[in-house]
Coordinates of C-alpha atoms in Angstrom, one line a residue:
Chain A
X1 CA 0.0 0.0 0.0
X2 CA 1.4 2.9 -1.0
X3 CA 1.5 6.5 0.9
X4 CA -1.8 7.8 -0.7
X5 CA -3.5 4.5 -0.2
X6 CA -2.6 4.6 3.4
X7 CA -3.9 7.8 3.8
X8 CA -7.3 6.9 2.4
X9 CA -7.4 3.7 4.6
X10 CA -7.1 5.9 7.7
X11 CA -9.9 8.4 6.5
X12 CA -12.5 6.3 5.0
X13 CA -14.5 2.7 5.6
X14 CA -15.5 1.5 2.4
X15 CA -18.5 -0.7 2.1
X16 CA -17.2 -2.4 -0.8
X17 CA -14.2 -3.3 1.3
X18 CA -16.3 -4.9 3.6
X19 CA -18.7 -6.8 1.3
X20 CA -15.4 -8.3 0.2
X21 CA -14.1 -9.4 3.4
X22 CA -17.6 -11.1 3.9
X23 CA -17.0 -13.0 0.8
X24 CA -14.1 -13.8 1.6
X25 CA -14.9 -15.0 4.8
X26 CA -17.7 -17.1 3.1
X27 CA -20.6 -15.6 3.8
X28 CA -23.7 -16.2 1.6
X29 CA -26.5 -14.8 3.8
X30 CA -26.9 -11.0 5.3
X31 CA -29.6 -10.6 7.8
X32 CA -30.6 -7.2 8.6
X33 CA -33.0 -4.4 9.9
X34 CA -32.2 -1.2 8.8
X35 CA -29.6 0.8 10.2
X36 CA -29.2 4.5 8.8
X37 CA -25.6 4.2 9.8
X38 CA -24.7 1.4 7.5
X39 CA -27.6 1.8 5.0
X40 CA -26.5 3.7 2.3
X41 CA -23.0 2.4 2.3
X42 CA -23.2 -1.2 2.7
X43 CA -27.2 -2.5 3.6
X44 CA -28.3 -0.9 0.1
X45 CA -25.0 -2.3 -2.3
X46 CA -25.2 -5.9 -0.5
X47 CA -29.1 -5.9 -1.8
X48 CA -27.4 -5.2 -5.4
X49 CA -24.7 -7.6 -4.9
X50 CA -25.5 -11.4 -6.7
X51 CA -23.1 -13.3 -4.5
X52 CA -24.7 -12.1 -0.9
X53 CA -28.1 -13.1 -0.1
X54 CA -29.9 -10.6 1.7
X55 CA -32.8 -11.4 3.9
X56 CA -35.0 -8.5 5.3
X57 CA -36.4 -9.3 8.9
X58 CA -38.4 -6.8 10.8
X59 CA -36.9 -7.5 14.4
X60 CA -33.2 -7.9 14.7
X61 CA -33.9 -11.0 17.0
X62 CA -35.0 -12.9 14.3
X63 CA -31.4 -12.7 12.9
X64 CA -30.3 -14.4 15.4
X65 CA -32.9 -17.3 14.9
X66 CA -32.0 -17.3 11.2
X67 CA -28.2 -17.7 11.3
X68 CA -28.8 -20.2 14.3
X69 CA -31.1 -22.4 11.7
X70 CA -28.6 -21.6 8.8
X71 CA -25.8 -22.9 10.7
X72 CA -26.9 -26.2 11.0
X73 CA -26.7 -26.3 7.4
X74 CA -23.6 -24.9 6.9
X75 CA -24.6 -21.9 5.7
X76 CA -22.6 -18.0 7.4
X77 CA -24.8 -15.5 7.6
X78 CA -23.9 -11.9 8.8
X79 CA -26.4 -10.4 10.9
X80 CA -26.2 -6.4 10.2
X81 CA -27.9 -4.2 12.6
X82 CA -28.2 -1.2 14.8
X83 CA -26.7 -0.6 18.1
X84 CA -30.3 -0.4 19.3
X85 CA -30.9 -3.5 17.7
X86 CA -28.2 -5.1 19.3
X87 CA -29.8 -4.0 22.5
X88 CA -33.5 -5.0 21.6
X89 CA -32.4 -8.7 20.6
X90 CA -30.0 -9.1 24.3
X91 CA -32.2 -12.0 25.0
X92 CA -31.8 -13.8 22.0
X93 CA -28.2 -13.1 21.7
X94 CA -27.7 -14.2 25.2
X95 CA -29.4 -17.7 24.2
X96 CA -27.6 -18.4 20.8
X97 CA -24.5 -16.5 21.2
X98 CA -23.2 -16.7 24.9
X99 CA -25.1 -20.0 26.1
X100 CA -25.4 -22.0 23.5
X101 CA -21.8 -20.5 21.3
X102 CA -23.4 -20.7 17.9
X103 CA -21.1 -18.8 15.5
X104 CA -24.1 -15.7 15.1
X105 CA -21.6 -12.7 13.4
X106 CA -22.5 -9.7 14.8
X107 CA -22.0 -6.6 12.7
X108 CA -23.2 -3.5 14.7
X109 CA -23.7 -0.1 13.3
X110 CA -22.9 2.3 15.7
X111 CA -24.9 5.4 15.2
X112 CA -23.7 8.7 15.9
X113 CA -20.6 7.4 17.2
X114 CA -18.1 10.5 15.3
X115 CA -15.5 8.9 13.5
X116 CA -12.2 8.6 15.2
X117 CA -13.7 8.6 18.8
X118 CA -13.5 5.4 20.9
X119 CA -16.5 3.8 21.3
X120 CA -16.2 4.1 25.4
X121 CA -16.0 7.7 24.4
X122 CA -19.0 7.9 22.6
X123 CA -21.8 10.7 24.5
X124 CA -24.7 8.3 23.6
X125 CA -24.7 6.0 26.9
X126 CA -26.3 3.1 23.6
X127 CA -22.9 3.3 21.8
X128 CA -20.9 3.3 24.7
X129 CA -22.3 0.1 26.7
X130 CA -22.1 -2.0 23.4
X131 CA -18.8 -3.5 23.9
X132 CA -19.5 -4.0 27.7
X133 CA -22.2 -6.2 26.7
X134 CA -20.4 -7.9 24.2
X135 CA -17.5 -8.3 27.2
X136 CA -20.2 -9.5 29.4
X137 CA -21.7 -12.3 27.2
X138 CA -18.1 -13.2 26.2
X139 CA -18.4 -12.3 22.9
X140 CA -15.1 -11.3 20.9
X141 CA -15.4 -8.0 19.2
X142 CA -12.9 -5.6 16.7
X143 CA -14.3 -2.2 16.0
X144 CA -14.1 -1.6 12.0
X145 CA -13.4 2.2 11.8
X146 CA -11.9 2.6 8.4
X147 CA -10.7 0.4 5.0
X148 CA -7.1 -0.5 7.5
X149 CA -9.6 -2.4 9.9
X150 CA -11.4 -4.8 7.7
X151 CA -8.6 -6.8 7.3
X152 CA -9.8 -8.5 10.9
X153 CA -13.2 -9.5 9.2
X154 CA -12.7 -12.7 7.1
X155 CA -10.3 -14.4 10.0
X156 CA -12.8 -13.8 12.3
X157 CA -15.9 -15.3 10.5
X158 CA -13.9 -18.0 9.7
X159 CA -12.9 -18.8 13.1
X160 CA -16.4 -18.4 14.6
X161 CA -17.5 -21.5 12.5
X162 CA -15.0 -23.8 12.3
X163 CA -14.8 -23.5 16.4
X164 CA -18.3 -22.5 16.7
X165 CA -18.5 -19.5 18.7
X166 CA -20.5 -15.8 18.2
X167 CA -18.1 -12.7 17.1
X168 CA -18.9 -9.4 16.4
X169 CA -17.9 -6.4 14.2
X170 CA -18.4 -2.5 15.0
X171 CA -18.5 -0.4 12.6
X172 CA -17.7 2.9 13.7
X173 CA -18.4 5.1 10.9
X174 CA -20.8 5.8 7.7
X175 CA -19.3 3.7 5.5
X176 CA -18.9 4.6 2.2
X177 CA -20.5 3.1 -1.2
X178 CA -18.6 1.2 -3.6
Chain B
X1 CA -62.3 -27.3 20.2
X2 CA -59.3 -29.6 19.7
X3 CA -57.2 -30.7 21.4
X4 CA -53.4 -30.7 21.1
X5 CA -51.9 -34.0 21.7
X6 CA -55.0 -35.3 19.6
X7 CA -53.5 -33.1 16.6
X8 CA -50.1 -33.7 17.5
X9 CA -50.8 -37.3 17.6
X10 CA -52.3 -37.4 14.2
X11 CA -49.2 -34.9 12.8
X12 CA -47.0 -37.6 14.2
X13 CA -48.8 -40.8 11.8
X14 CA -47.7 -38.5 8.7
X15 CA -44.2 -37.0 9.7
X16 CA -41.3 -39.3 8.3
X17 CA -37.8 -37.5 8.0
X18 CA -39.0 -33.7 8.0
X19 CA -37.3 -31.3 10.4
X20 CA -39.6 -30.6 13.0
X21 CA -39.4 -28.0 15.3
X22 CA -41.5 -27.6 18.0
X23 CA -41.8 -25.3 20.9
X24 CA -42.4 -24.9 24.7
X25 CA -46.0 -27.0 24.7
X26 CA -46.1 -28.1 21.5
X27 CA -42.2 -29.0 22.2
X28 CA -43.0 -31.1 25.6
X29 CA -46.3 -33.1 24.3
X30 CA -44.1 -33.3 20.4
X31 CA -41.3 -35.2 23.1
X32 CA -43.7 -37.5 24.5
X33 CA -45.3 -38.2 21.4
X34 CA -42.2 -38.5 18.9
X35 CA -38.8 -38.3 20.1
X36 CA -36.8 -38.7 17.2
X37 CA -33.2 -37.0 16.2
X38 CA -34.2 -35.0 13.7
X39 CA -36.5 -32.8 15.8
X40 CA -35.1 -29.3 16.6
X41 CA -35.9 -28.2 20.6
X42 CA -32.7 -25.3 20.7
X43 CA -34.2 -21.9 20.5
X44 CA -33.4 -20.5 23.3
X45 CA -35.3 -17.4 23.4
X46 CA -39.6 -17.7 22.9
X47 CA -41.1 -16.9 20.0
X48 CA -38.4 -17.5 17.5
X49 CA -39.2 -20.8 16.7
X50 CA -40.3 -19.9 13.3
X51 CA -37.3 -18.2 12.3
X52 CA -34.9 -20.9 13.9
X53 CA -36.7 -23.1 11.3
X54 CA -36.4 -20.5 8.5
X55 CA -33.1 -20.7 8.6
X56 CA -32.7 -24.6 8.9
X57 CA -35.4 -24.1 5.5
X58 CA -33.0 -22.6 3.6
X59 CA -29.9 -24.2 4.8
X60 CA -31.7 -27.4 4.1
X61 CA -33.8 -27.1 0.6
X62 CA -33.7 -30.9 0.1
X63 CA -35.8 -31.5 3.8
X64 CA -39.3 -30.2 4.7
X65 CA -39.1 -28.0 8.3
X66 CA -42.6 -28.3 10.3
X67 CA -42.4 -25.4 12.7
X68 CA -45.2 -26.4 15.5
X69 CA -45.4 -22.6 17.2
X70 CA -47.7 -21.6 20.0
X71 CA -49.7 -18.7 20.1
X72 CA -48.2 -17.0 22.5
X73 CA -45.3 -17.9 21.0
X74 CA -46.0 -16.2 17.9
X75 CA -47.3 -12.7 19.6
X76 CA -43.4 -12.3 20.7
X77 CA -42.2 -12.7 17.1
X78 CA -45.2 -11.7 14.8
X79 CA -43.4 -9.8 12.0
X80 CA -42.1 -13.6 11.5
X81 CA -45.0 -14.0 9.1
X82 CA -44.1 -11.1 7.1
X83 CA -39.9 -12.2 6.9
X84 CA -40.9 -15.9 6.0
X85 CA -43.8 -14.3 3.4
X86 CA -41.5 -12.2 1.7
X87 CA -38.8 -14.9 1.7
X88 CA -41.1 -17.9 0.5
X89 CA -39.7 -20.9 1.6
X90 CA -41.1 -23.5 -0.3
X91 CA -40.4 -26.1 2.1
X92 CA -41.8 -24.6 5.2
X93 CA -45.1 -25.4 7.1
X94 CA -45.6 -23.9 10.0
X95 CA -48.5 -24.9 12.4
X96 CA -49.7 -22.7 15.5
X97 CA -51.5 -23.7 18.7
X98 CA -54.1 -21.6 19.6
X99 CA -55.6 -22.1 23.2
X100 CA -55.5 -17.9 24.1
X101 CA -53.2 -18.1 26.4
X102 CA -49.2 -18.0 27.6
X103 CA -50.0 -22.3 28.9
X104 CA -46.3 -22.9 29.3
X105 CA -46.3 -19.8 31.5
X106 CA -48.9 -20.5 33.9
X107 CA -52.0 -20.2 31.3
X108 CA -52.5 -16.3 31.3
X109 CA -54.3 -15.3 28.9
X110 CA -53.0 -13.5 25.7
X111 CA -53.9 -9.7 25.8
X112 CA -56.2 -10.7 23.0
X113 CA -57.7 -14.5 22.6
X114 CA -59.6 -14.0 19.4
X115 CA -57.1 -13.2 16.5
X116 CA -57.3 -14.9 13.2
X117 CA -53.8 -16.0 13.0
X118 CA -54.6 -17.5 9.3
X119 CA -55.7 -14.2 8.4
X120 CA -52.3 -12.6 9.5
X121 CA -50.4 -15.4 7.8
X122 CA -52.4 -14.9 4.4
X123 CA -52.0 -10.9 4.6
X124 CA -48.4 -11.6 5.0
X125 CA -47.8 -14.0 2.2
X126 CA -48.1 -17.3 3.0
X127 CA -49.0 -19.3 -0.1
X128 CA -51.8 -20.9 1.7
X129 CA -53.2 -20.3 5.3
X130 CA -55.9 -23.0 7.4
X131 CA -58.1 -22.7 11.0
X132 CA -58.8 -26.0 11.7
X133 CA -61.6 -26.6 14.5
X134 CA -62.4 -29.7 14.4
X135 CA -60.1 -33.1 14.6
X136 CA -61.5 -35.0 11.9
X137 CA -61.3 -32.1 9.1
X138 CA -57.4 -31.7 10.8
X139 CA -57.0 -35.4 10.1
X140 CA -58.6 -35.6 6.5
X141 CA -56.1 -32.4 5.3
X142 CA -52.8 -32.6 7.3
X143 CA -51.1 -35.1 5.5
X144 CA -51.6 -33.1 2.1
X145 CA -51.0 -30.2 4.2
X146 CA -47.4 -30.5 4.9
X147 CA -46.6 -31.9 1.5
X148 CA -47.9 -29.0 0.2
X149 CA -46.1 -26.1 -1.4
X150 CA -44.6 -23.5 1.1
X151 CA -44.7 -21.5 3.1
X152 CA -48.2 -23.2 4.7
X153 CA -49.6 -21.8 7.7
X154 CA -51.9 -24.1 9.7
X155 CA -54.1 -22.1 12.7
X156 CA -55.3 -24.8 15.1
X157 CA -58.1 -23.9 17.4
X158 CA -57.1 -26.2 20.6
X159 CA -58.4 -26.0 24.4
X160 CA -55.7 -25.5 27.1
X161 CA -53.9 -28.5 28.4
X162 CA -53.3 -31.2 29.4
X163 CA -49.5 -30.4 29.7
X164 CA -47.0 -33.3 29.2
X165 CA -44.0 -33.5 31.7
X166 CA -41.3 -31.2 30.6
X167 CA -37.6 -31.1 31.3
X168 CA -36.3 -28.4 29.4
X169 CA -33.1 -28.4 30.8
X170 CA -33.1 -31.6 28.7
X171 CA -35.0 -30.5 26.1
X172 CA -32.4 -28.0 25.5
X173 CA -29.1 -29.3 26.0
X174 CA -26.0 -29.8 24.1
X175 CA -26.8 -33.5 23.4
X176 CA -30.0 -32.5 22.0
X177 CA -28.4 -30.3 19.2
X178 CA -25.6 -32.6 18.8
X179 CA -27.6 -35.3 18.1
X180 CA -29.9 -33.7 15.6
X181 CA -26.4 -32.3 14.0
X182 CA -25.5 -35.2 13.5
X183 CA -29.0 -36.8 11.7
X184 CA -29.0 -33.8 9.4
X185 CA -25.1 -34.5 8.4
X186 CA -26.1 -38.4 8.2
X187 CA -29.0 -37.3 5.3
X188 CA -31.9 -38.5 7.8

């Protein structure tokens, strides 16, 4: 990566970039309420994409239930949300996730988180108490804030099914559209 | 009125190496009735049976899922209908006990006992929706019924009880979902 590159990398999150690192990672299904952080840039080019198979629901909870059903076929699913969301569906997280370590992949939009600040240091008290939870359920986590970051997507997809266990993505700013 | 383990009973003389998934008292009297491998107990949170089974649906194409839902159940996850409607699973059937209450709970009743759960199921795109009231017209249709092209939702009008034993720590254990692992990997 040359100079300019870099400098992009470390100023942008490009939802292209990610779609890639779900492919990569051998994902075929995307599971998702709508999240106006995440929308434009990746919810609304993964519904245009062929290879990833998006499936609407109208409660993040049921994404859970999904990728729970899909794994027993094999089948990795990304479950793209809300931090809200994330908090709505605790109890079916807690069940799949922490109790019974299905490989659920998290990927959690955190709005109005400004780019560059730590989630801890987020002012909405949502934002900041999403990686507690995820810390409490003992759930791995990686916050994606720009194109450098994604790198940590596809190795840890594929480690949360071939040892069966949840993991989960922040994405801490508006990615971009490819 | 019918009654349950009557209908479950007569589901059981049909089922042969479909997925079944069943929950809370459909799950405990579906136990005593038919234990079999390939029956799916581990969802962990109420009311997502149906989408548990979605998924299995698609991972699955080559087996039929039978989700057996109560109404209750359903309340908790009611835009259900409207994700498995717009998805279309055509292997999907999806049957819901309606007694009125939360039985599995201590029998309180639902905020409201008289919704038309079929009506709900057709508005959100099933390809065909059923209220069944009466045992013999359940038993003259199910068998076609769950060959039938998904997603099929089947409403069916039951009194309360009785309850079968339940041990849901068992029910829901890491046995339990390795075993039916394992029968879906076999080709069951």
């Amino acid at each position: 990566m040359d100079d300019q590159a870099k400098d992009q990398a470390a100023e942008q999150l490009s939802g292209g970039a990610i779609m890639d690192a779900m492919k990569e990672a051998g994902v075929e299904y995307v599971l998702s309420v709508p999240d106006l952080h995440t929308s434009y840039g990746l919810l609304m080019p993964i519904a245009d994409d062929p290879d990833l198979k998006l499936i609407r629901t109208c409660k993040e909870d049921e994404c859970i239930g999904i990728s729970a059903g899909l794994s027993y076929g094999d089948k990795r699913a990304v479950v793209l949300i809300q931090y809200t969301g994330f908090l709505y569906a605790q109890n079916a997280i807690r069940a799949m996730a922490a109790e019974q370590q299905k490989p659920i992949c998290l990927m959690i939009g955190l709005l109005g988180k400004p780019p560059g600040v730590l989630p801890k240091d987020a002012k909405r008290i949502g934002v900041r108490s999403v990686e507690p939870y995820l810390d409490f359920m003992g759930i791995p986590h990686a916050l994606i804030e720009t194109d450098a970051d994604v790198h940590l997507i596809p190795p840890a997809i594929v480690d949360a099914y071939e040892n069966q266990h949840p993991t989960a993505f922040l994405i801490g700013r508006r990615p971009v559209a490819p | 009125m019918m009654n349950r383990l009557e209908c479950l009973k007569i589901l059981a003389e049909h089922v042969t190496d479909e997925i079944v998934a069943p929950t809370y008292s459909c799950a405990t009297d579906w136990m005593a009735i038919n234990d079999r491998p390939l029956n799916y107990y581990a969802f962990g949170a109420m009311g997502l049976a149906s989408s548990h089974a979605l998924g299995l649906a698609l991972a699955r194409p080559d087996k039929r899922v039978i989700v057996l839902d109560g109404d209750g159940s359903l309340l908790m996850n009611l835009g259900t209908l409207v994700t498995i409607g717009a998805v279309q699973p055509k292997n999907f059937v999806h049957f819901v006990g309606h007694n009125g209450s939360y039985e599995a709970n201590g029998g309180a009743p639902l905020p409201n006992r008289s919704l038309d759960f079929a009506a709900f199921a057709e508005t959100a795109g099933y390809k065909s929706a059923h209220t069944f009231t009466d045992i013999d017209d359940f038993a003259a249709k199910v068998g076609d019924l769950i060959k039938a092209e998904g997603p099929v939702f089947g409403n069916l009008v039951i009194e309360q009880g009785p309850l079968s034993n339940r041990d849901y720590s068992e029910m829901h254990s890491a046995k339990r979902r390795e075993v039916f692992r394992e029968a879906l990997d076999s080709g069951a």
